[in-house]
Amino acid sequence: MYYDMPLYRPPSEAYSLIFQVTLGCSHNRCAFCIAYRTKKFCIRSWEDLKSDILEAALSYRRIDKIFLADGDALVIDTDYMLQILSFLYEKFPHLERVSAYAGPANLLEKSPEDLQRIRKAGLQMLYFGIETGDDELLLKVKKGATAQELIVSARKAIDAGFVFSAIVILGLGGKKASVTHAIETARVCSAINPQYLSALTLMIEDDNQYFFRCMGKEWEWMDKLEMLKELRLMIENFNLDNCVFRTNHASNYLPIKATLNHDKDRLLKEIDNALKNPEHLRPEFLRAL
Ligand code: SF4
């Protein structure tokens, strides 16, 4: 099987078989992300993909989960995606779920009918980076979408029946924009109301000077207690219905899991407790991407 490295997948796809239906990310401009900087974006040909699927089907008979990589597989046009999904379900008879990353532009470009066709063909779950709900910050980090576009695109996917897992980034606004970032991100997440929501803590690689150029001279790193206070403010402002919220990514200082808004009070108490006992937070050397 062909894998063009580097290869990324969400933590919850650790046991999924991965096929790269695209290489790279069609956007590839977010200031905080160097995942696909070394790749020239392309959609893989049917010949190449088919040969990978056939080869994998011979080796792995009981596959129940497949993840479509790379950065925004939903960019593929509807008919090609339907062809891929149909072949996957034919070749892996035990397949229960196919998932992929999606960006706001991918979702805005597709009609509600096309999204429903893709969903019914078996692409069930989408992972989507909200990152922040602060418009000024979205512009700075070159997300390529406004807060309103994030809401509209995400709602479009949820209304089409996808299970939706969204991601936000703690610390993205730095010290100065922390409060706005927390409040606006909570507002956007609440309007989307995804089934799953995760928070990562910002980590910038040494070779990503582009991030600091985009953010400007005034941008300052937040320390771990400031990150926790930002998380607390975000949670306080969430208005979510039955959303599984996690900070279990290795970048975070405090791993928590809850259903919001149901467990909001418990979560706020956990964070207050951590703020009083910072020695229990994950040490820097154990944080990783
Ligand atoms: S859309 Fe996602 S994969 Fe692409 S550059 Fe932005 S964060 Fe990275």
Tab-separated table of N, CA and C in Angstrom, residues 6 70 89 108 117 140 158-159 197 211 257 277 280:
chain	number	residue	atom	x	y	z
A	6	PRO	N	4.292	13.023	5.471
A	6	PRO	CA	3.690	12.588	6.718
A	6	PRO	C	2.199	12.277	6.563
A	70	ASP	N	-5.815	12.938	2.942
A	70	ASP	CA	-5.113	13.663	3.995
A	70	ASP	C	-6.020	14.727	4.637
A	89	TYR	N	-17.074	-0.201	0.596
A	89	TYR	CA	-18.075	-1.063	1.255
A	89	TYR	C	-18.184	-2.417	0.550
A	108	LEU	N	-19.117	24.281	2.138
A	108	LEU	CA	-19.886	25.362	1.509
A	108	LEU	C	-20.057	25.107	0.017
A	117	ARG	N	-26.159	12.633	-0.093
A	117	ARG	CA	-25.803	11.445	-0.897
A	117	ARG	C	-24.513	10.823	-0.372
A	140	LYS	N	-6.155	36.513	11.034
A	140	LYS	CA	-4.712	36.479	11.300
A	140	LYS	C	-4.116	35.106	11.027
A	158	ILE	N	-24.043	18.850	9.696
A	158	ILE	CA	-24.842	18.193	10.743
A	158	ILE	C	-26.275	17.973	10.242
A	159	ASP	N	-26.800	18.967	9.539
A	159	ASP	CA	-28.165	18.823	9.008
A	159	ASP	C	-28.242	17.719	7.943
A	197	LEU	N	-16.636	17.561	20.661
A	197	LEU	CA	-15.830	18.782	20.619
A	197	LEU	C	-14.554	18.534	21.413
A	211	PHE	N	4.086	31.406	11.601
A	211	PHE	CA	3.045	31.660	12.605
A	211	PHE	C	3.292	33.007	13.287
A	257	LYS	N	-12.976	14.970	30.421
A	257	LYS	CA	-14.006	14.440	29.519
A	257	LYS	C	-15.348	14.675	30.167
A	277	ASN	N	-3.946	23.652	42.275
A	277	ASN	CA	-2.898	22.621	42.432
A	277	ASN	C	-2.181	22.391	41.099
A	280	HIS	N	-0.180	19.249	39.619
A	280	HIS	CA	-0.757	18.023	39.050
A	280	HIS	C	-0.965	18.109	37.536
